[in-house]
Coordinates of C-alpha atoms and ligand atoms in Angstrom, one line a residue:
X192 CA 119.1 134.4 104.9
X193 CA 116.6 132.8 102.4
X194 CA 118.9 129.7 100.9
X195 CA 118.3 130.6 97.1
X196 CA 119.2 134.3 98.0
X197 CA 122.8 133.1 99.5
X198 CA 123.0 131.2 96.1
X199 CA 122.4 133.8 94.6
X200 CA 124.8 135.7 96.0
X201 CA 127.7 133.1 95.5
X202 CA 126.4 132.7 92.0
X203 CA 125.7 136.4 90.3
X204 CA 125.3 135.0 86.7
X205 CA 122.8 132.3 87.5
X206 CA 119.1 133.3 87.1
X207 CA 116.9 133.1 90.2
X208 CA 114.5 131.0 88.3
X209 CA 117.4 128.7 88.1
X210 CA 118.4 128.6 91.6
X211 CA 115.1 127.8 92.5
X212 CA 114.8 124.8 90.6
X213 CA 118.3 123.7 91.6
X214 CA 117.0 123.3 94.9
X215 CA 114.0 121.3 94.6
X216 CA 114.8 117.3 94.2
X217 CA 113.1 115.3 91.7
X218 CA 112.1 111.7 92.8
X219 CA 111.1 109.7 89.9
X220 CA 108.7 106.9 90.9
X221 CA 107.4 104.0 89.2
X222 CA 104.4 101.8 90.3
X223 CA 103.8 98.4 89.9
X224 CA 100.1 97.7 91.0
X225 CA 97.2 100.0 91.6
X226 CA 94.5 97.6 93.1
X227 CA 93.3 99.0 96.6
X228 CA 96.3 99.8 98.0
X229 CA 98.3 101.6 94.8
X230 CA 95.6 103.2 93.3
X231 CA 94.9 104.8 97.0
X232 CA 98.8 105.7 97.2
X233 CA 98.8 107.3 93.8
X234 CA 95.8 109.4 94.6
X235 CA 97.4 110.5 97.9
X236 CA 100.5 111.7 96.1
X237 CA 98.8 114.3 93.8
X238 CA 96.8 115.0 96.6
X239 CA 99.9 116.5 98.7
X240 CA 101.9 117.0 95.8
X241 CA 101.8 120.5 96.0
X242 CA 102.4 121.1 99.5
X243 CA 105.3 118.6 99.9
X244 CA 106.6 120.8 96.7
X245 CA 106.2 123.8 98.2
X246 CA 107.4 122.7 102.1
X247 CA 110.3 119.8 101.3
X248 CA 111.5 121.1 98.0
X249 CA 110.2 117.4 96.4
X250 CA 109.1 117.6 92.9
X251 CA 107.3 113.5 93.6
X252 CA 106.9 112.6 89.6
X253 CA 105.2 109.1 89.3
X254 CA 106.7 108.4 85.5
X255 CA 105.4 104.5 85.5
X256 CA 102.1 102.9 86.5
X257 CA 101.8 99.5 86.2
X258 CA 99.2 96.8 86.6
X259 CA 99.6 93.3 85.2
X260 CA 98.9 94.1 81.8
X261 CA 99.0 97.9 81.4
X262 CA 101.7 100.3 81.7
X263 CA 101.9 103.8 81.5
X264 CA 104.4 106.6 81.2
X265 CA 104.5 109.9 81.0
X266 CA 108.4 111.7 81.8
X267 CA 106.8 114.9 83.4
X268 CA 104.7 112.8 85.8
X269 CA 101.1 111.3 85.3
X270 CA 98.0 113.1 85.9
X271 CA 95.1 112.3 88.3
X272 CA 93.6 111.3 85.2
X273 CA 95.5 107.9 85.5
X274 CA 93.3 105.7 85.8
X275 CA 91.8 106.5 81.9
X276 CA 95.4 107.2 80.9
X277 CA 96.1 103.5 81.9
X278 CA 93.5 101.6 80.4
X279 CA 94.1 103.3 77.0
X280 CA 97.4 102.1 76.7
X281 CA 98.0 99.0 74.8
X282 CA 98.0 95.6 76.7
X283 CA 101.5 93.9 77.2
X284 CA 104.9 95.3 78.9
X285 CA 108.1 94.0 80.1
X286 CA 110.1 95.5 83.1
X287 CA 112.6 96.4 80.4
X288 CA 110.2 99.2 78.8
X289 CA 110.2 100.7 82.3
X290 CA 114.3 100.8 82.8
X291 CA 114.9 101.7 79.4
X292 CA 112.7 104.6 79.8
X293 CA 114.2 105.8 82.9
X294 CA 117.8 105.3 81.1
X295 CA 117.2 107.3 78.0
X296 CA 115.6 110.0 79.8
X297 CA 118.5 110.3 82.6
X298 CA 116.4 109.6 85.8
X299 CA 118.0 109.6 88.8
X300 CA 116.5 109.0 92.3
X301 CA 114.6 106.1 91.3
X302 CA 112.1 104.4 93.5
X303 CA 109.9 101.4 92.4
X304 CA 107.2 100.7 94.5
X305 CA 105.8 97.1 94.6
X306 CA 102.1 97.1 95.4
X307 CA 101.3 93.8 93.7
X308 CA 101.2 90.5 96.0
X309 CA 102.6 88.8 93.2
X310 CA 104.9 86.0 93.6
X311 CA 106.6 86.4 90.6
X312 CA 107.2 90.1 90.8
X313 CA 109.7 90.0 93.7
X314 CA 112.0 88.3 90.8
X315 CA 112.2 92.4 89.2
X316 CA 113.6 93.6 92.4
X317 CA 117.3 92.6 91.8
X318 CA 117.4 94.2 88.0
X319 CA 115.7 97.2 89.6
X320 CA 117.9 98.1 92.1
X321 CA 121.1 97.2 89.5
X322 CA 119.5 99.7 87.4
X323 CA 119.6 102.6 89.9
X324 CA 116.4 102.0 91.6
X325 CA 115.4 101.8 95.2
X326 CA 112.5 100.0 96.9
X327 CA 109.6 100.3 98.4
X328 CA 106.9 97.0 98.7
X329 CA 103.9 96.9 100.1
X330 CA 104.4 93.1 98.9
X331 CA 105.2 90.6 101.7
X332 CA 106.6 87.6 99.1
X333 CA 110.0 89.6 98.5
X334 CA 110.4 89.2 102.6
X335 CA 109.5 85.6 103.0
X336 CA 110.5 83.2 100.1
X337 CA 113.7 81.7 100.7
X338 CA 116.5 83.0 103.0
X339 CA 118.8 83.2 100.2
X340 CA 116.8 85.3 98.2
X341 CA 116.6 87.4 101.1
X342 CA 119.9 87.6 101.9
X343 CA 121.4 88.1 98.0
X344 CA 119.1 90.8 98.0
X345 CA 120.7 92.6 100.6
X346 CA 123.9 92.5 99.2
X347 CA 122.8 93.5 96.0
X348 CA 121.1 97.0 97.6
X349 CA 124.6 97.5 99.9
X350 CA 126.6 96.8 96.6
X351 CA 124.7 99.9 94.6
X352 CA 124.2 101.3 97.5
X353 CA 120.2 101.7 97.4
X354 CA 117.9 100.8 100.0
X355 CA 114.8 98.4 100.6
X356 CA 112.0 100.0 102.9
X357 CA 109.0 97.7 103.4
X358 CA 106.7 99.2 106.9
X359 CA 103.7 98.1 105.5
X360 CA 104.7 94.6 105.3
X361 CA 103.5 94.0 109.4
X362 CA 100.6 96.0 110.9
X363 CA 99.7 98.2 107.5
X364 CA 100.3 101.7 108.5
X365 CA 101.5 100.7 111.8
X366 CA 105.3 101.9 112.6
X367 CA 106.2 97.9 113.6
X368 CA 109.4 96.7 111.6
X369 CA 110.7 100.4 111.8
X370 CA 110.4 99.7 115.6
X371 CA 111.6 96.4 115.7
X372 CA 114.6 97.2 113.5
X373 CA 115.2 100.1 116.3
X374 CA 115.0 98.3 119.1
X375 CA 117.3 95.2 118.0
X376 CA 119.8 97.0 116.1
X377 CA 120.6 99.2 119.8
X378 CA 120.9 96.1 121.6
X379 CA 117.7 95.5 122.9
X380 CA 117.3 91.9 123.8
X381 CA 113.8 91.0 122.3
X382 CA 112.1 87.7 124.2
X383 CA 108.7 87.6 122.3
X384 CA 106.2 89.2 119.4
X385 CA 102.7 87.8 120.0
X386 CA 99.6 89.4 119.0
X387 CA 96.6 89.5 116.5
X388 CA 98.4 90.3 113.3
X389 CA 96.1 90.3 111.0
X390 CA 93.4 93.3 109.8
X391 CA 91.2 91.5 108.2
X392 CA 90.8 88.2 110.9
X393 CA 90.9 90.7 113.6
X394 CA 87.5 92.5 111.5
X395 CA 86.3 89.3 110.9
X396 CA 86.6 87.6 114.8
X397 CA 85.9 91.3 116.4
X398 CA 82.8 91.6 114.4
X399 CA 82.0 87.6 114.8
X400 CA 82.3 87.3 118.2
X401 CA 80.3 90.2 119.5
X402 CA 77.4 90.3 117.0
X403 CA 74.6 87.6 115.4
X404 CA 76.0 87.9 112.0
X405 CA 77.0 84.6 110.0
X406 CA 80.6 84.5 109.7
X407 CA 80.3 84.1 105.9
X408 CA 78.6 87.8 105.9
X409 CA 81.3 89.0 108.6
X410 CA 84.2 87.7 106.0
X411 CA 82.1 88.9 102.9
X412 CA 82.1 92.3 104.4
X413 CA 85.9 92.2 105.2
X414 CA 86.8 90.9 101.5
X415 CA 84.2 94.2 100.4
X416 CA 86.4 96.3 102.7
X417 CA 89.9 96.0 101.3
X418 CA 91.2 94.7 104.9
X419 CA 91.6 90.3 102.9
X420 CA 94.7 89.7 100.3
X421 CA 93.6 90.1 96.6
X422 CA 92.4 86.2 97.8
X423 CA 90.7 86.4 100.8
X424 CA 92.3 82.1 101.5
X425 CA 95.8 83.8 102.1
X426 CA 94.7 85.2 105.1
X427 CA 92.1 82.8 106.3
X428 CA 94.8 79.5 105.7
X429 CA 97.6 81.5 108.2
X430 CA 99.7 82.6 105.2
X431 CA 99.6 86.3 105.7
X432 CA 100.1 86.1 109.0
X433 CA 102.5 83.6 108.8
X434 CA 104.6 86.1 106.8
X435 CA 104.4 88.8 108.8
X436 CA 106.3 87.0 111.8
X437 CA 108.5 85.4 109.4
X438 CA 109.4 89.1 108.4
X439 CA 109.5 90.0 112.3
X440 CA 112.1 87.0 112.8
X441 CA 114.4 88.2 109.8
X442 CA 114.4 91.0 111.6
X443 CA 115.6 90.2 114.6
X444 CA 117.8 88.3 112.5
X445 CA 116.7 85.0 112.8
X446 CA 117.4 82.0 110.4
X447 CA 114.0 80.9 109.7
X448 CA 112.0 80.0 106.6
X449 CA 108.6 79.6 105.7
X450 CA 108.4 75.9 106.5
X451 CA 109.3 76.6 110.1
X452 CA 106.1 78.1 111.0
X453 CA 103.1 76.1 112.7
X454 CA 100.2 77.4 111.3
X455 CA 96.1 76.2 111.4
X456 CA 94.6 77.0 108.4
X457 CA 91.2 77.8 109.3
X458 CA 89.9 77.1 105.3
X459 CA 87.3 74.2 105.4
X460 CA 89.5 71.5 103.7
X461 CA 86.5 71.3 100.6
X462 CA 87.2 75.1 99.8
X463 CA 91.1 74.8 100.3
X464 CA 91.2 74.1 95.9
X465 CA 90.5 75.9 93.2
X466 CA 89.8 79.2 92.1
X467 CA 89.2 82.2 93.8
X468 CA 86.1 83.1 92.0
X469 CA 84.3 79.4 92.8
X470 CA 85.9 80.0 97.1
X471 CA 83.8 83.0 97.0
X472 CA 80.1 81.3 95.9
X473 CA 81.1 79.1 98.7
X474 CA 81.7 80.7 102.1
X475 CA 78.4 79.6 103.7
X476 CA 80.8 76.3 104.6
X477 CA 82.7 78.8 107.3
X478 CA 79.4 79.4 108.7
X479 CA 78.5 75.7 111.2
X480 CA 82.0 75.0 112.1
X481 CA 82.7 78.3 113.5
X482 CA 79.0 78.7 114.7
X483 CA 80.1 75.4 117.4
X484 CA 83.9 77.2 117.7
X485 CA 81.9 80.5 119.0
X486 CA 79.3 78.2 121.2
X487 CA 81.8 75.9 122.9
X488 CA 84.1 78.7 124.4
X489 CA 84.1 79.4 128.3
X490 CA 81.7 82.1 129.1
X491 CA 82.6 85.9 128.7
X492 CA 85.0 84.6 125.9
X493 CA 86.0 85.6 122.6
X494 CA 87.9 84.0 119.6
X495 CA 91.3 85.9 118.1
X496 CA 93.6 84.7 115.3
X497 CA 96.8 85.1 117.0
X498 CA 100.4 85.1 116.0
X499 CA 103.2 84.3 118.1
X500 CA 107.1 84.6 118.1
X501 CA 109.0 82.7 121.1
X502 CA 111.7 80.4 122.1
X503 CA 115.5 81.1 122.5
X504 CA 115.4 84.2 120.5
X505 CA 119.0 84.7 120.9
X506 CA 119.9 81.6 118.9
X507 CA 119.9 81.8 115.5
X508 CA 117.5 78.7 115.3
X509 CA 115.8 78.9 118.6
X510 CA 112.5 80.6 117.6
X511 CA 109.3 79.1 117.9
X512 CA 106.7 80.6 115.2
X513 CA 103.1 80.0 115.6
X514 CA 99.8 81.2 114.1
X515 CA 96.8 79.7 116.2
X516 CA 93.0 80.8 116.6
X517 CA 92.6 81.0 120.3
X518 CA 89.5 81.6 123.2
X519 CA 90.6 84.3 125.1
X520 CA 88.8 86.4 127.7
X521 CA 87.0 89.4 125.9
X522 CA 88.3 92.3 129.0
X523 CA 92.0 90.8 128.1
X524 CA 94.7 92.7 126.1
X525 CA 93.9 90.6 122.9
X526 CA 89.9 90.3 123.6
X527 CA 89.2 94.3 123.7
X528 CA 90.4 94.5 120.2
X529 CA 87.8 96.7 118.0
X530 CA 87.3 97.4 114.2
X531 CA 90.2 96.1 112.0
X532 CA 92.7 96.8 115.0
X533 CA 96.3 95.1 114.7
X534 CA 98.0 94.4 118.3
X535 CA 101.8 93.7 118.6
X536 CA 102.8 92.9 122.1
X537 CA 106.5 93.2 122.2
X538 CA 108.3 91.6 125.3
X539 CA 112.1 92.3 125.7
X540 CA 114.4 92.1 128.7
X541 CA 114.1 95.9 129.5
X542 CA 111.1 96.4 129.4
X543 CA 109.8 93.1 131.5
X544 CA 106.8 91.6 131.8
X545 CA 105.0 94.8 130.4
X546 CA 105.4 94.7 127.2
X547 CA 105.7 97.4 124.3
X548 CA 102.6 97.6 122.8
X549 CA 101.5 98.8 119.1
X550 CA 98.4 99.0 118.3
X551 CA 96.0 100.4 115.4
X552 CA 94.0 99.7 112.0
X553 CA 96.3 96.7 110.5
X554 CA 94.3 96.6 107.2
X555 CA 92.6 98.8 104.9
X556 CA 93.7 100.7 101.4
X557 CA 94.2 104.2 103.3
X558 CA 96.0 103.9 105.9
X559 CA 98.5 100.9 103.7
X560 CA 98.8 103.3 101.2
X561 CA 99.8 106.1 103.8
X562 CA 102.3 104.2 105.3
X563 CA 104.0 103.2 101.9
X564 CA 103.8 106.9 100.6
X565 CA 105.6 107.6 104.4
X566 CA 108.6 105.1 103.1
X567 CA 108.7 107.2 99.8
X568 CA 109.3 110.1 101.7
X569 CA 111.5 108.7 103.9
X570 CA 113.7 107.5 101.0
X571 CA 113.6 110.3 99.1
X572 CA 115.0 112.7 102.1
X573 CA 118.0 110.2 101.8
X574 CA 118.6 110.2 97.9
X575 CA 120.4 113.3 96.4
Ligands
NAI800 N1 94.9 95.5 101.7 C1 95.6 96.0 102.9 O1 94.9 96.3 103.8 C2 97.4 95.4 102.6 C3 98.1 95.0 101.7 N2 99.0 94.8 101.6 C4 99.5 94.3 100.5 O2 99.2 95.7 99.4 C5 99.6 94.9 98.5 C6 98.1 94.9 97.2 O3 97.1 94.7 98.0 P1 95.7 94.9 97.4 O4 96.1 96.8 96.9 O5 94.7 94.7 98.4 O6 95.6 94.0 96.2 P2 94.8 94.4 94.5 O7 94.4 93.2 94.3 O8 93.7 95.4 95.5 O9 95.5 95.0 93.7 C7 97.0 93.9 93.5 C8 97.5 94.9 92.0 O10 98.3 94.3 91.8 C9 98.5 94.3 90.1 N3 99.1 93.1 89.7 C10 99.3 91.7 89.9 N4 100.3 91.3 89.4 C11 101.0 92.4 89.4 C12 102.4 92.8 88.3 N5 103.1 91.2 88.0 N6 102.9 93.7 87.5 C13 102.0 94.8 87.9 N7 101.1 94.4 89.0 C14 100.9 93.6 89.0 C15 96.8 93.5 90.4 O11 96.5 93.9 88.7 C16 96.6 94.7 91.2 O12 96.2 95.7 90.2 C17 99.8 93.2 98.6 O13 101.1 92.7 98.5 C18 98.8 93.1 100.3 O14 99.4 91.9 100.6 C19 99.9 95.0 102.5 C20 99.4 95.8 104.1 C21 98.0 96.1 104.2
LIG801 N1 95.3 91.2 104.7 C1 96.2 91.7 105.7 C2 96.4 92.9 104.8 C3 97.5 93.6 105.5 O1 98.9 93.0 105.4 C4 95.7 91.8 106.9 O2 94.3 91.4 106.5 O3 95.9 92.2 108.0

């Protein structure tokens, strides 16, 4: 028998309409950062809203949308014209405006999503959790600043019975973090994780290795496609791959800090300082050094930028974390990559010399937003 009818029999005085509403769980969502990923996420939630409401009884209300300067609030859920609505708001807001709005409207089932790349924004995580929010983040900073922050946040989450999901931190929409977490929790001894961790640098080296395009042309293309970080130097200097390595290391309960990672920086020295805008005007400086790197390889080899986590991973401080450019045979596992695919080879005791391999699009707004959406749904299912 239909669950609404069962309820009606139990509570004959309650109307069917009220019962239908009782069955529906409303999730109140605040989204911070509405660039490539955040913007696409809002569009995806709007596109699936009806279906999720009807098939899952989940009412996903985006009550707050914020970029670095504007905040849009709507207790009924921001509508599809949010892009116009947000720029019509006055400039300047604080996190407290969002917290107060949620409190005054007595929202529960709260989720805050960090789709910024902001170092400062992660300082809002603790106050958000203390105010009743669970967290979803595509931003990797919260998991890669000091171990103290990492541990304290988890203590606060546990104390307030909240969760923090960040599947898109490594491999965008690919199921990487969850897989590593589950393998580790279930006692599988992971011995090495190696691969092409960056979607943008995968695209860059796959295209550059095969065609006759200049490095700067392919780089510009990767930036235009939204594969890179807001400042592409974060990818090119190796920080982004380094962060992904560290996130995986910490999932394995290793006690590493960012400073432990050996990173090969790909940016010519003269381009490392200065503004992002200046940098974008000087991309041609990459062309000669990378032409030489390409030319000086063995025949049939291609360039790949890899992350490698290895060592004695059974010891908290036994890991070697390395990010570097390598030249590999075109027909090898790493050499065969196409498009913006990332590849992760996970070696473990039970799987021996044949690693578990996870491969697929490792960057891009569409797949990343889909991964964030997945985290939101996972959390929604757990909320009351
Ligand atoms: N683009 C991709 O393929 C992937 C991106 N990510 C992560 O997703 C995040 C977002 O990336 P994109 O959307 O490409 O960047 P983006 O630059 O297009 O968007 C960032 C947005 O954050 C906003 N913002 C900056 N500081 C803010 C603050 N303090 N409060 C509120 N909003 C603020 C900016 O106004 C902008 O709207 C980054 O952390 C990135 O590492 C993760 C996986 C893949
Ligand atoms: N810039 C990143 C985006 C996803 O994290 C990458 O290139 O992989």
